[in-house]
Amino acid sequence: MTDMLVNLQSPLLDNLQETDDFIIRPVLPPERHIVLGWVREHFAENWVSECEVACSTVPTNCFIAINGNELLGFACIDTTFRNFFGPTGVKEEARGKGIGYRLLVHSLNEMKNKGYAYAIIGDAGPVEFYQKKVGAVPIDNPPALKAIPYLK
Ligand SMILES: CC(C)(COP(=O)(O)OP(=O)(O)OC[C@H]1O[C@@H](n2cnc3c(N)ncnc32)[C@H](O)[C@@H]1OP(=O)(O)O)[C@@H](O)C(=O)NCCC(=O)NCCS
């Protein structure tokens, strides 16, 4: 695993096509328990912890992709460290439909609007996904979080 750097001025963040299949918006505080339960069900407990942090600001730093009442995916920014993107995830049955990509571009544009020049993808799992879709490059150091012996 590696941290990755994304240039937020990249034109790759500009050309998002419209879709009617789902919308992306920040989590609203009254639905936070639903989102945290969903992340627990589909992903891992440490991601729930990170998501709690992202859901504790107003507006929240956690974005969800939804179709009506169905939650399809989520993405967080400024969570374990400022300037970090992640965690993010799309439920298994909904993968391969562009949801993860749109959550990523939406989140990175939010970071650009906050004034960051670059974003860091923390401990990136699917490195090729980030390289291909937003031009991310691996940082030639161990991931920042790996340098800290945190509780698991
Ligand atoms: C990674 C993840 C969020 C991608 O979401 P998704 O909705 O399936 O991805 P998309 O449909 O938007 O994919 C867009 C493109 O990226 C590619 N891609 C998706 N997942 C990929 C992966 N794991 N590795 C390489 N490429 C990938 C797709 O093939 C597609 O390519 P195309 O535009 O050329 O057709 C999703 O697979 C997931 O939830 N994985 C488990 C959790 C995880 O690993 N999160 C990342 C932690 S850093």
Coordinates of C-alpha atoms and ligand atoms in Angstrom, one line a residue:
M1 CA 0.0 0.0 0.0
T2 CA 1.1 3.5 -0.7
D3 CA -0.1 7.1 -0.2
M4 CA -0.7 8.9 -3.6
L5 CA -0.7 12.5 -4.6
V6 CA -3.3 14.1 -6.9
N7 CA -2.8 17.5 -8.5
L8 CA -6.2 19.2 -8.0
Q9 CA -5.6 21.6 -11.0
S10 CA -5.7 18.6 -13.3
P11 CA -8.2 18.8 -16.2
L12 CA -9.2 15.2 -15.3
L13 CA -11.3 16.7 -12.5
D14 CA -13.3 19.0 -14.9
N15 CA -15.1 16.7 -17.3
L16 CA -17.7 14.9 -15.2
Q17 CA -20.6 13.7 -17.3
E18 CA -24.2 14.2 -16.0
T19 CA -26.0 11.0 -14.8
D20 CA -29.6 10.4 -13.8
D21 CA -28.7 7.1 -12.1
F22 CA -27.7 8.5 -8.7
I23 CA -26.9 11.8 -6.9
I24 CA -23.9 12.7 -4.8
R25 CA -24.2 15.0 -1.8
P26 CA -22.8 15.4 1.8
V27 CA -24.3 13.3 4.6
L28 CA -26.8 15.2 6.6
P29 CA -26.4 15.0 10.4
P30 CA -29.8 13.2 11.0
E31 CA -28.9 10.4 8.7
R32 CA -25.4 9.9 10.1
H33 CA -26.4 6.7 12.0
I34 CA -27.7 5.2 8.8
V35 CA -24.5 5.9 6.9
L36 CA -22.3 4.6 9.8
G37 CA -24.4 1.4 10.0
W38 CA -24.1 0.9 6.3
V39 CA -20.3 1.4 6.3
R40 CA -20.1 -1.2 9.2
E41 CA -22.2 -3.7 7.2
H42 CA -20.3 -3.4 3.9
F43 CA -16.8 -2.4 5.0
A44 CA -14.8 -2.4 8.3
E45 CA -15.0 -1.0 11.8
N46 CA -11.9 1.3 11.3
W47 CA -13.7 2.9 8.4
V48 CA -16.7 3.5 10.6
S49 CA -14.4 5.4 13.0
E50 CA -13.0 7.5 10.1
C51 CA -16.5 8.1 8.8
E52 CA -17.7 9.4 12.2
V53 CA -15.0 12.1 12.1
A54 CA -16.0 13.0 8.5
C55 CA -19.7 13.2 9.6
S56 CA -18.9 15.5 12.6
T57 CA -18.5 18.7 10.6
V58 CA -21.2 21.0 9.2
P59 CA -21.4 20.6 6.2
T60 CA -20.1 17.1 6.6
N61 CA -16.9 15.8 4.9
C62 CA -18.5 12.6 4.0
F63 CA -20.3 12.3 0.6
I64 CA -22.8 9.6 -0.4
A65 CA -24.0 8.3 -3.7
I66 CA -27.7 7.6 -3.4
N67 CA -30.5 6.4 -5.7
G68 CA -33.8 7.4 -4.0
N69 CA -33.5 5.8 -0.6
E70 CA -30.7 3.4 -1.6
L71 CA -27.2 4.1 -0.4
L72 CA -24.7 3.0 -3.1
G73 CA -21.3 4.4 -1.9
F74 CA -19.5 6.9 0.3
A75 CA -16.3 8.9 0.3
C76 CA -14.6 11.0 3.1
I77 CA -12.2 13.9 3.0
D78 CA -10.0 15.6 5.7
T79 CA -10.5 12.6 8.0
T80 CA -7.5 10.8 9.4
F81 CA -5.3 13.7 8.4
R82 CA -6.1 17.1 6.8
N83 CA -5.7 17.0 3.0
F84 CA -6.4 13.2 2.9
F85 CA -9.0 11.6 0.7
G86 CA -10.6 8.3 2.0
P87 CA -11.9 6.0 3.0
T88 CA -14.2 5.4 0.1
G89 CA -16.3 2.4 -0.9
V90 CA -19.1 1.3 -3.2
K91 CA -21.3 -1.6 -2.3
E92 CA -20.3 -4.8 -4.1
E93 CA -23.4 -5.1 -6.3
A94 CA -23.1 -1.5 -7.5
R95 CA -19.4 -1.6 -8.6
G96 CA -18.3 -1.0 -12.1
K97 CA -21.0 1.7 -12.9
G98 CA -18.9 4.8 -12.4
I99 CA -20.0 5.5 -8.8
G100 CA -16.6 5.2 -7.2
Y101 CA -15.1 7.5 -9.9
R102 CA -17.8 10.1 -9.4
L103 CA -17.5 10.0 -5.6
L104 CA -13.7 10.5 -6.1
V105 CA -14.0 13.4 -8.5
H106 CA -16.7 15.1 -6.4
S107 CA -14.6 14.8 -3.2
L108 CA -11.4 16.1 -4.9
N109 CA -13.3 19.1 -6.3
E110 CA -14.5 19.8 -2.7
M111 CA -10.9 19.7 -1.6
K112 CA -9.9 22.0 -4.5
N113 CA -12.7 24.4 -3.4
K114 CA -11.3 24.4 0.2
G115 CA -8.0 25.7 -1.2
Y116 CA -5.8 22.7 -1.4
A117 CA -3.4 22.4 -4.3
Y118 CA -2.9 18.7 -4.0
A119 CA -4.8 15.9 -2.3
I120 CA -3.3 12.8 -0.7
I121 CA -5.0 9.4 -1.2
G122 CA -4.2 7.7 2.1
D123 CA -2.9 4.1 1.9
A124 CA -4.4 3.6 -1.5
G125 CA -5.7 0.1 -2.2
P126 CA -6.6 0.2 -6.0
V127 CA -3.6 2.2 -7.1
E128 CA -4.4 1.7 -10.8
F129 CA -7.9 3.1 -10.3
Y130 CA -6.4 6.4 -8.9
Q131 CA -3.6 6.6 -11.5
K132 CA -6.0 6.0 -14.4
K133 CA -9.0 8.2 -13.3
V134 CA -7.3 11.2 -11.7
G135 CA -3.6 11.0 -12.6
A136 CA -2.6 10.2 -9.0
V137 CA 1.1 9.3 -8.5
P138 CA 2.5 7.1 -5.7
I139 CA 4.5 8.8 -3.0
D140 CA 7.8 7.1 -2.6
N141 CA 7.6 6.7 1.2
P142 CA 5.8 4.3 3.5
P143 CA 2.2 5.5 4.0
A144 CA 2.0 8.2 6.7
L145 CA -0.4 6.2 8.8
K146 CA 1.9 3.2 8.8
A147 CA 4.6 5.3 10.6
I148 CA 2.4 5.5 13.6
P149 CA 1.7 2.3 15.6
Y150 CA -2.0 2.9 16.0
L151 CA -4.5 0.5 17.7
K152 CA -6.3 -2.0 15.5
Ligands
LIG1 C1 -12.4 1.1 -5.6 C2 -14.0 1.3 -5.7 C3 -14.4 2.5 -4.8 C4 -14.2 1.7 -7.2 O1 -15.6 1.9 -7.3 P1 -16.5 1.5 -8.6 O2 -17.8 2.2 -8.5 O3 -16.5 0.0 -8.7 O4 -15.5 2.1 -9.7 P2 -16.0 2.7 -11.1 O5 -17.1 1.9 -11.7 O6 -16.3 4.2 -10.9 O7 -14.7 2.5 -12.0 C5 -14.2 3.5 -12.8 C6 -13.0 2.9 -13.5 O8 -12.0 2.5 -12.6 C7 -11.7 1.1 -12.8 N1 -11.5 0.4 -11.6 C8 -12.5 0.3 -10.6 N2 -12.0 -0.4 -9.6 C9 -10.7 -0.7 -9.9 C10 -9.6 -1.3 -9.2 N3 -9.9 -1.9 -8.0 N4 -8.4 -1.4 -9.8 C11 -8.2 -0.9 -11.0 N5 -9.2 -0.2 -11.7 C12 -10.4 -0.1 -11.1 C13 -12.9 0.6 -13.6 O9 -12.5 -0.5 -14.4 C14 -13.3 1.8 -14.4 O10 -12.5 1.9 -15.6 P3 -13.0 2.6 -16.9 O11 -13.4 4.0 -16.6 O12 -11.8 2.5 -17.8 O13 -14.2 1.7 -17.4 C15 -14.7 0.0 -5.4 O14 -14.2 -1.0 -6.1 C16 -14.7 -0.4 -3.9 O15 -15.5 0.0 -3.1 N6 -13.7 -1.2 -3.5 C17 -13.6 -1.7 -2.2 C18 -13.1 -0.7 -1.2 C19 -11.8 0.0 -1.6 O16 -10.9 -0.6 -2.1 N7 -11.8 1.3 -1.5 C20 -10.6 2.1 -1.8 C21 -9.8 2.3 -0.6 S1 -8.3 3.4 -0.9

